[in-house]
Amino acid sequence: MAVNTIPRQVSPHHHARPRRTAARSMPRLKTVIVAASAYVIAFVFLFPYLVMLLTSLRGQDSLRDVTFWPEEWMWSNLTNFWTSGLAGNLWVTIKVAAGSTILVLLVALPAAYYSARHNFRGRTAFLVLVLVTQMFQPTAMLVGIRREFFEFGLVDSIWSLILVNGGFNLAFAVWILNAYFASIPRELEEAAFIDGNGRFGALFRITLPLAMPGVITALIFTFIAAWNEFVVALTLATTPANQPLTVALNSFIGQYQVDWQNLFAGSVIATIPVIILFALIERKVVGGLTAGSIK
């Protein structure tokens, strides 16, 4: 019985597999390059904080050493922060930052929601006016701000710092929340109306949960701005016990000498709460910043 031997035809696509393998390896190389670049950029930005941490752990006699790592680790510089009275200034900073953030959210949420949902007369002028207020810096109005709070008896008060920080961060929060509320479809609220919810019910049950990334973005930026504020606090808070930590740390800078290790130790402790807060809500902050960019 004869065996039919027909030569096997080679598919024209048979030799294309190595090319596909090579093509698939290119994105991996690109990913490695992008990741390496990201790590390098992150190191450049984090290097000053590393130097600050290492300097805070040096002794007074080893501040001018050329070695990168301290020869003797002075952990007492960090513990002295709590015995030097700066813990009270840290508590003042927390109250000012938290109070300013709450004030901004209480005012910005209804203003942004109403301007995003209603085309009232003067809406564009209102938003432009809110944006123009970002052009004014507290430093240029320190004399007027102090004079105003002096008339109301609020100089050297935590409430004055809360009002000023809240006022100068309100415009950013309104614009961020306005863009986010505008990106949420109206049909979702209309469906809530059909289910028997009123305006406030639809707002708190439907709109606010969807707008939470924008709310978190306004929260973190307002909190950080109030946490790091220095000039207004230096002008309005005259009593050491009522000064935020940013002003209290200035006491380590003398006319002829700077207490670098204690100054950096206080700066490290002041930075830790903000880093922890930002790390916990970083994903929602990114979502809030990109709100409205994709329609």
mmCIF file of C-alpha atoms in Angstrom:
data_model
loop_
_atom_site.group_PDB
_atom_site.id
_atom_site.type_symbol
_atom_site.label_atom_id
_atom_site.label_comp_id
_atom_site.label_asym_id
_atom_site.label_seq_id
_atom_site.Cartn_x
_atom_site.Cartn_y
_atom_site.Cartn_z
ATOM 1 C CA MET A 1 0.000 0.000 0.000
ATOM 2 C CA ALA A 2 1.527 3.279 -1.122
ATOM 3 C CA VAL A 3 1.824 6.121 1.299
ATOM 4 C CA ASN A 4 0.826 9.448 -0.084
ATOM 5 C CA THR A 5 3.642 11.783 0.843
ATOM 6 C CA ILE A 6 2.635 15.336 0.138
ATOM 7 C CA PRO A 7 5.170 17.964 1.081
ATOM 8 C CA ARG A 8 3.934 20.063 3.961
ATOM 9 C CA GLN A 9 3.316 23.644 3.039
ATOM 10 C CA VAL A 10 4.821 26.160 5.363
ATOM 11 C CA SER A 11 2.470 28.914 6.388
ATOM 12 C CA PRO A 12 3.684 32.373 5.437
ATOM 13 C CA HIS A 13 2.966 33.453 9.019
ATOM 14 C CA HIS A 14 5.134 30.743 10.522
ATOM 15 C CA HIS A 15 8.295 32.845 10.622
ATOM 16 C CA ALA A 16 6.508 35.887 12.055
ATOM 17 C CA ARG A 17 6.472 34.518 15.626
ATOM 18 C CA PRO A 18 9.969 35.675 16.565
ATOM 19 C CA ARG A 19 9.023 39.178 15.453
ATOM 20 C CA ARG A 20 5.940 39.096 17.665
ATOM 21 C CA THR A 21 8.065 37.982 20.603
ATOM 22 C CA ALA A 22 10.482 40.808 19.966
ATOM 23 C CA ALA A 23 7.609 43.265 19.653
ATOM 24 C CA ARG A 24 6.170 42.104 22.947
ATOM 25 C CA SER A 25 9.489 42.641 24.711
ATOM 26 C CA MET A 26 9.599 46.328 23.749
ATOM 27 C CA PRO A 27 6.862 47.478 26.173
ATOM 28 C CA ARG A 28 8.719 45.688 28.957
ATOM 29 C CA LEU A 29 11.886 47.634 28.167
ATOM 30 C CA LYS A 30 9.888 50.852 28.021
ATOM 31 C CA THR A 31 8.307 50.039 31.367
ATOM 32 C CA VAL A 32 11.707 49.448 32.935
ATOM 33 C CA ILE A 33 13.000 52.781 31.606
ATOM 34 C CA VAL A 34 9.936 54.669 32.852
ATOM 35 C CA ALA A 35 10.108 52.975 36.261
ATOM 36 C CA ALA A 36 13.837 53.693 36.588
ATOM 37 C CA SER A 37 13.266 57.338 35.669
ATOM 38 C CA ALA A 38 10.469 57.577 38.224
ATOM 39 C CA TYR A 39 12.720 56.180 40.954
ATOM 40 C CA VAL A 40 15.482 58.629 40.055
ATOM 41 C CA ILE A 41 13.083 61.591 40.160
ATOM 42 C CA ALA A 42 11.629 60.378 43.456
ATOM 43 C CA PHE A 43 15.120 60.092 44.925
ATOM 44 C CA VAL A 44 15.972 63.640 43.838
ATOM 45 C CA PHE A 45 12.874 65.000 45.585
ATOM 46 C CA LEU A 46 13.270 62.827 48.696
ATOM 47 C CA PHE A 47 17.002 63.398 49.141
ATOM 48 C CA PRO A 48 16.586 66.741 51.008
ATOM 49 C CA TYR A 49 14.250 65.032 53.467
ATOM 50 C CA LEU A 50 16.842 62.313 54.022
ATOM 51 C CA VAL A 51 19.487 64.963 54.722
ATOM 52 C CA MET A 52 17.067 66.673 57.134
ATOM 53 C CA LEU A 53 16.489 63.386 58.980
ATOM 54 C CA LEU A 54 20.189 62.593 59.234
ATOM 55 C CA THR A 55 21.018 66.116 60.403
ATOM 56 C CA SER A 56 18.371 65.871 63.104
ATOM 57 C CA LEU A 57 20.212 62.822 64.480
ATOM 58 C CA ARG A 58 23.631 64.496 64.686
ATOM 59 C CA GLY A 59 25.209 66.081 67.703
ATOM 60 C CA GLN A 60 26.175 69.729 67.942
ATOM 61 C CA ASP A 61 29.868 68.914 67.446
ATOM 62 C CA SER A 62 29.316 66.732 64.374
ATOM 63 C CA LEU A 63 27.211 69.130 62.281
ATOM 64 C CA ARG A 64 30.188 70.095 60.122
ATOM 65 C CA ASP A 65 31.464 66.563 59.578
ATOM 66 C CA VAL A 66 32.011 65.594 55.952
ATOM 67 C CA THR A 67 30.609 62.087 56.507
ATOM 68 C CA PHE A 68 27.145 61.497 55.139
ATOM 69 C CA TRP A 69 26.024 59.190 57.948
ATOM 70 C CA PRO A 70 26.318 60.432 61.542
ATOM 71 C CA GLU A 71 29.103 58.809 63.504
ATOM 72 C CA GLU A 72 26.992 59.040 66.643
ATOM 73 C CA TRP A 73 23.218 58.779 66.451
ATOM 74 C CA MET A 74 21.586 61.335 68.770
ATOM 75 C CA TRP A 75 18.057 59.974 69.126
ATOM 76 C CA SER A 76 17.546 62.320 72.042
ATOM 77 C CA ASN A 77 17.092 65.182 69.569
ATOM 78 C CA LEU A 78 13.724 63.712 68.603
ATOM 79 C CA THR A 79 12.632 62.982 72.167
ATOM 80 C CA ASN A 80 13.630 66.470 73.326
ATOM 81 C CA PHE A 81 10.861 67.814 71.085
ATOM 82 C CA TRP A 82 8.229 66.675 73.577
ATOM 83 C CA THR A 83 10.037 68.053 76.630
ATOM 84 C CA SER A 84 10.832 71.456 75.093
ATOM 85 C CA GLY A 85 7.191 72.605 75.038
ATOM 86 C CA LEU A 86 6.801 72.302 71.270
ATOM 87 C CA ALA A 87 4.148 69.612 71.700
ATOM 88 C CA GLY A 88 1.695 72.383 72.594
ATOM 89 C CA ASN A 89 2.596 74.270 69.422
ATOM 90 C CA LEU A 90 2.020 71.088 67.445
ATOM 91 C CA TRP A 91 -1.457 70.845 68.964
ATOM 92 C CA VAL A 92 -2.136 74.451 67.938
ATOM 93 C CA THR A 93 -1.096 73.592 64.373
ATOM 94 C CA ILE A 94 -3.458 70.616 64.335
ATOM 95 C CA LYS A 95 -6.383 72.752 65.545
ATOM 96 C CA VAL A 96 -5.680 75.524 63.027
ATOM 97 C CA ALA A 97 -5.304 73.121 60.092
ATOM 98 C CA ALA A 98 -8.360 71.053 61.041
ATOM 99 C CA GLY A 99 -10.504 74.122 61.740
ATOM 100 C CA SER A 100 -9.540 75.792 58.459
ATOM 101 C CA THR A 101 -10.302 72.609 56.526
ATOM 102 C CA ILE A 102 -13.730 72.199 58.124
ATOM 103 C CA LEU A 103 -14.557 75.854 57.471
ATOM 104 C CA VAL A 104 -13.525 75.600 53.811
ATOM 105 C CA LEU A 105 -15.589 72.464 53.226
ATOM 106 C CA LEU A 106 -18.670 73.939 54.920
ATOM 107 C CA VAL A 107 -18.569 76.976 52.619
ATOM 108 C CA ALA A 108 -17.152 75.471 49.414
ATOM 109 C CA LEU A 109 -19.471 72.450 49.165
ATOM 110 C CA PRO A 110 -22.794 74.343 48.835
ATOM 111 C CA ALA A 111 -21.203 77.102 46.720
ATOM 112 C CA ALA A 112 -19.627 74.638 44.286
ATOM 113 C CA TYR A 113 -22.732 72.446 44.103
ATOM 114 C CA TYR A 114 -25.093 75.330 43.408
ATOM 115 C CA SER A 115 -22.830 76.901 40.781
ATOM 116 C CA ALA A 116 -22.416 73.526 39.051
ATOM 117 C CA ARG A 117 -26.128 72.660 38.973
ATOM 118 C CA HIS A 118 -27.721 76.082 38.255
ATOM 119 C CA ASN A 119 -27.070 78.506 35.417
ATOM 120 C CA PHE A 120 -28.014 81.580 37.403
ATOM 121 C CA ARG A 121 -27.356 85.140 36.273
ATOM 122 C CA GLY A 122 -23.788 86.155 37.093
ATOM 123 C CA ARG A 123 -22.553 82.576 37.445
ATOM 124 C CA THR A 124 -19.498 83.160 35.258
ATOM 125 C CA ALA A 125 -18.700 86.411 37.048
ATOM 126 C CA PHE A 126 -18.977 84.636 40.397
ATOM 127 C CA LEU A 127 -16.527 81.908 39.365
ATOM 128 C CA VAL A 128 -14.119 84.454 37.896
ATOM 129 C CA LEU A 129 -14.314 86.523 41.073
ATOM 130 C CA VAL A 130 -13.550 83.434 43.135
ATOM 131 C CA LEU A 131 -10.557 82.725 40.918
ATOM 132 C CA VAL A 132 -9.310 86.316 41.176
ATOM 133 C CA THR A 133 -9.101 85.997 44.952
ATOM 134 C CA GLN A 134 -6.338 83.424 44.424
ATOM 135 C CA MET A 135 -4.185 86.219 43.007
ATOM 136 C CA PHE A 136 -3.995 87.989 46.376
ATOM 137 C CA GLN A 137 -1.357 86.799 48.797
ATOM 138 C CA PRO A 138 -1.720 87.117 52.569
ATOM 139 C CA THR A 139 1.752 88.691 52.723
ATOM 140 C CA ALA A 140 0.577 91.715 50.718
ATOM 141 C CA MET A 141 -2.334 92.300 53.086
ATOM 142 C CA LEU A 142 -0.751 91.614 56.463
ATOM 143 C CA VAL A 143 -1.190 95.160 57.736
ATOM 144 C CA GLY A 144 -4.880 95.251 56.831
ATOM 145 C CA ILE A 145 -5.490 91.749 58.174
ATOM 146 C CA ARG A 146 -3.873 92.530 61.514
ATOM 147 C CA ARG A 147 -5.744 95.838 61.768
ATOM 148 C CA GLU A 148 -9.065 94.143 61.070
ATOM 149 C CA PHE A 149 -8.580 91.409 63.640
ATOM 150 C CA PHE A 150 -7.319 93.986 66.146
ATOM 151 C CA GLU A 151 -10.623 95.857 65.836
ATOM 152 C CA PHE A 152 -12.524 92.640 66.574
ATOM 153 C CA GLY A 153 -10.215 91.628 69.426
ATOM 154 C CA LEU A 154 -9.038 88.454 67.653
ATOM 155 C CA VAL A 155 -5.310 89.163 67.528
ATOM 156 C CA ASP A 156 -3.288 86.365 69.151
ATOM 157 C CA SER A 157 -6.223 83.981 68.764
ATOM 158 C CA ILE A 158 -6.495 80.620 67.082
ATOM 159 C CA TRP A 159 -9.772 81.728 65.501
ATOM 160 C CA SER A 160 -8.017 84.459 63.531
ATOM 161 C CA LEU A 161 -5.611 81.909 62.033
ATOM 162 C CA ILE A 162 -8.504 79.595 61.162
ATOM 163 C CA LEU A 163 -10.429 82.389 59.404
ATOM 164 C CA VAL A 164 -7.445 83.651 57.408
ATOM 165 C CA ASN A 165 -6.282 80.198 56.304
ATOM 166 C CA GLY A 166 -9.827 79.205 55.433
ATOM 167 C CA GLY A 167 -10.422 82.376 53.432
ATOM 168 C CA PHE A 168 -7.287 82.074 51.341
ATOM 169 C CA ASN A 169 -7.874 78.390 50.522
ATOM 170 C CA LEU A 170 -11.580 78.723 49.756
ATOM 171 C CA ALA A 171 -11.186 79.618 46.062
ATOM 172 C CA PHE A 172 -9.177 76.488 45.236
ATOM 173 C CA ALA A 173 -11.719 74.262 46.967
ATOM 174 C CA VAL A 174 -14.654 75.898 45.133
ATOM 175 C CA TRP A 175 -13.053 75.383 41.711
ATOM 176 C CA ILE A 176 -12.051 71.775 42.387
ATOM 177 C CA LEU A 177 -15.495 70.848 43.721
ATOM 178 C CA ASN A 178 -17.297 72.778 40.982
ATOM 179 C CA ALA A 179 -15.477 70.798 38.301
ATOM 180 C CA TYR A 180 -16.235 67.529 40.036
ATOM 181 C CA PHE A 181 -19.936 68.238 40.625
ATOM 182 C CA ALA A 182 -20.254 69.285 36.965
ATOM 183 C CA SER A 183 -18.798 65.932 35.842
ATOM 184 C CA ILE A 184 -21.527 63.961 37.688
ATOM 185 C CA PRO A 185 -24.569 63.341 35.430
ATOM 186 C CA ARG A 186 -27.772 65.095 36.446
ATOM 187 C CA GLU A 187 -29.733 61.950 35.571
ATOM 188 C CA LEU A 188 -28.464 60.259 38.742
ATOM 189 C CA GLU A 189 -30.055 62.946 40.891
ATOM 190 C CA GLU A 190 -33.244 62.887 38.825
ATOM 191 C CA ALA A 191 -33.486 59.135 39.413
ATOM 192 C CA ALA A 192 -33.140 59.804 43.135
ATOM 193 C CA PHE A 193 -35.970 62.354 42.911
ATOM 194 C CA ILE A 194 -38.204 59.719 41.330
ATOM 195 C CA ASP A 195 -37.391 57.364 44.227
ATOM 196 C CA GLY A 196 -38.741 59.946 46.661
ATOM 197 C CA ASN A 197 -35.572 61.751 47.697
ATOM 198 C CA GLY A 198 -35.507 65.508 47.975
ATOM 199 C CA ARG A 199 -32.697 67.828 46.939
ATOM 200 C CA PHE A 200 -30.720 67.253 50.134
ATOM 201 C CA GLY A 201 -31.405 63.520 50.089
ATOM 202 C CA ALA A 202 -30.060 63.208 46.550
ATOM 203 C CA LEU A 203 -27.081 65.365 47.471
ATOM 204 C CA PHE A 204 -26.027 63.347 50.515
ATOM 205 C CA ARG A 205 -26.943 59.899 49.179
ATOM 206 C CA ILE A 206 -25.914 60.165 45.529
ATOM 207 C CA THR A 207 -23.823 63.218 44.654
ATOM 208 C CA LEU A 208 -21.511 63.538 47.641
ATOM 209 C CA PRO A 209 -20.419 59.870 47.648
ATOM 210 C CA LEU A 210 -19.590 60.158 43.942
ATOM 211 C CA ALA A 211 -17.803 63.470 44.523
ATOM 212 C CA MET A 212 -15.775 62.165 47.449
ATOM 213 C CA PRO A 213 -12.443 62.167 45.512
ATOM 214 C CA GLY A 214 -12.918 65.878 44.837
ATOM 215 C CA VAL A 215 -13.827 66.501 48.481
ATOM 216 C CA ILE A 216 -10.719 64.625 49.612
ATOM 217 C CA THR A 217 -8.582 66.676 47.215
ATOM 218 C CA ALA A 218 -9.904 69.953 48.606
ATOM 219 C CA LEU A 219 -9.444 68.609 52.120
ATOM 220 C CA ILE A 220 -5.809 67.569 51.754
ATOM 221 C CA PHE A 221 -4.698 70.712 49.919
ATOM 222 C CA THR A 222 -6.404 72.995 52.433
ATOM 223 C CA PHE A 223 -4.997 71.028 55.340
ATOM 224 C CA ILE A 224 -1.426 71.117 53.990
ATOM 225 C CA ALA A 225 -1.629 74.841 53.156
ATOM 226 C CA ALA A 226 -2.851 75.676 56.663
ATOM 227 C CA TRP A 227 -0.309 73.299 58.212
ATOM 228 C CA ASN A 228 2.641 74.968 56.471
ATOM 229 C CA GLU A 229 1.500 78.607 56.793
ATOM 230 C CA PHE A 230 4.088 80.858 58.471
ATOM 231 C CA VAL A 231 3.839 84.573 57.655
ATOM 232 C CA VAL A 232 0.267 85.228 58.831
ATOM 233 C CA ALA A 233 0.799 83.135 61.961
ATOM 234 C CA LEU A 234 3.985 85.071 62.743
ATOM 235 C CA THR A 235 2.038 88.344 62.497
ATOM 236 C CA LEU A 236 -1.170 87.418 64.323
ATOM 237 C CA ALA A 237 0.099 84.995 66.982
ATOM 238 C CA THR A 238 2.305 86.900 69.426
ATOM 239 C CA THR A 239 2.124 84.640 72.490
ATOM 240 C CA PRO A 240 4.472 81.614 72.237
ATOM 241 C CA ALA A 241 1.762 79.286 73.547
ATOM 242 C CA ASN A 242 -0.636 80.336 70.743
ATOM 243 C CA GLN A 243 1.886 80.036 67.918
ATOM 244 C CA PRO A 244 1.734 77.167 65.425
ATOM 245 C CA LEU A 245 4.701 74.865 65.096
ATOM 246 C CA THR A 246 6.016 76.643 61.998
ATOM 247 C CA VAL A 247 6.483 79.825 64.038
ATOM 248 C CA ALA A 248 7.711 78.044 67.168
ATOM 249 C CA LEU A 249 10.490 76.310 65.220
ATOM 250 C CA ASN A 250 11.761 79.743 64.285
ATOM 251 C CA SER A 251 12.981 80.115 67.868
ATOM 252 C CA PHE A 252 15.867 77.760 67.069
ATOM 253 C CA ILE A 253 17.246 80.364 64.641
ATOM 254 C CA GLY A 254 19.270 82.886 66.621
ATOM 255 C CA GLN A 255 21.109 86.011 65.573
ATOM 256 C CA TYR A 256 24.544 84.392 65.621
ATOM 257 C CA GLN A 257 23.826 80.671 65.778
ATOM 258 C CA VAL A 258 21.280 78.182 64.445
ATOM 259 C CA ASP A 259 20.375 75.073 66.424
ATOM 260 C CA TRP A 260 20.242 72.913 63.318
ATOM 261 C CA GLN A 261 19.790 69.489 64.905
ATOM 262 C CA ASN A 262 16.779 70.549 67.003
ATOM 263 C CA LEU A 263 15.373 72.637 64.157
ATOM 264 C CA PHE A 264 15.494 69.644 61.798
ATOM 265 C CA ALA A 265 14.203 67.292 64.504
ATOM 266 C CA GLY A 266 11.117 69.467 64.907
ATOM 267 C CA SER A 267 10.729 69.676 61.128
ATOM 268 C CA VAL A 268 10.836 65.876 60.838
ATOM 269 C CA ILE A 269 8.129 65.470 63.485
ATOM 270 C CA ALA A 270 6.029 68.187 61.832
ATOM 271 C CA THR A 271 6.296 66.428 58.457
ATOM 272 C CA ILE A 272 5.272 62.961 59.605
ATOM 273 C CA PRO A 273 1.504 63.610 60.135
ATOM 274 C CA VAL A 274 1.124 65.173 56.683
ATOM 275 C CA ILE A 275 2.981 62.282 55.017
ATOM 276 C CA ILE A 276 0.778 59.734 56.760
ATOM 277 C CA LEU A 277 -2.413 61.604 55.842
ATOM 278 C CA PHE A 278 -1.389 61.964 52.200
ATOM 279 C CA ALA A 279 -0.332 58.306 51.942
ATOM 280 C CA LEU A 280 -3.729 57.149 53.219
ATOM 281 C CA ILE A 281 -5.778 59.134 50.695
ATOM 282 C CA GLU A 282 -3.336 59.458 47.779
ATOM 283 C CA ARG A 283 -5.515 57.532 45.321
ATOM 284 C CA LYS A 284 -8.547 59.709 45.918
ATOM 285 C CA VAL A 285 -6.428 62.852 45.592
ATOM 286 C CA VAL A 286 -5.276 61.758 42.124
ATOM 287 C CA GLY A 287 -8.889 61.014 41.154
ATOM 288 C CA GLY A 288 -9.983 64.442 42.329
ATOM 289 C CA LEU A 289 -7.248 66.262 40.400
ATOM 290 C CA THR A 290 -8.261 64.539 37.149
ATOM 291 C CA ALA A 291 -11.952 65.294 37.637
ATOM 292 C CA GLY A 292 -13.578 66.837 34.625
ATOM 293 C CA SER A 293 -10.629 66.148 32.306
ATOM 294 C CA ILE A 294 -12.465 63.272 30.577
ATOM 295 C CA LYS A 295 -15.972 63.856 29.394
#
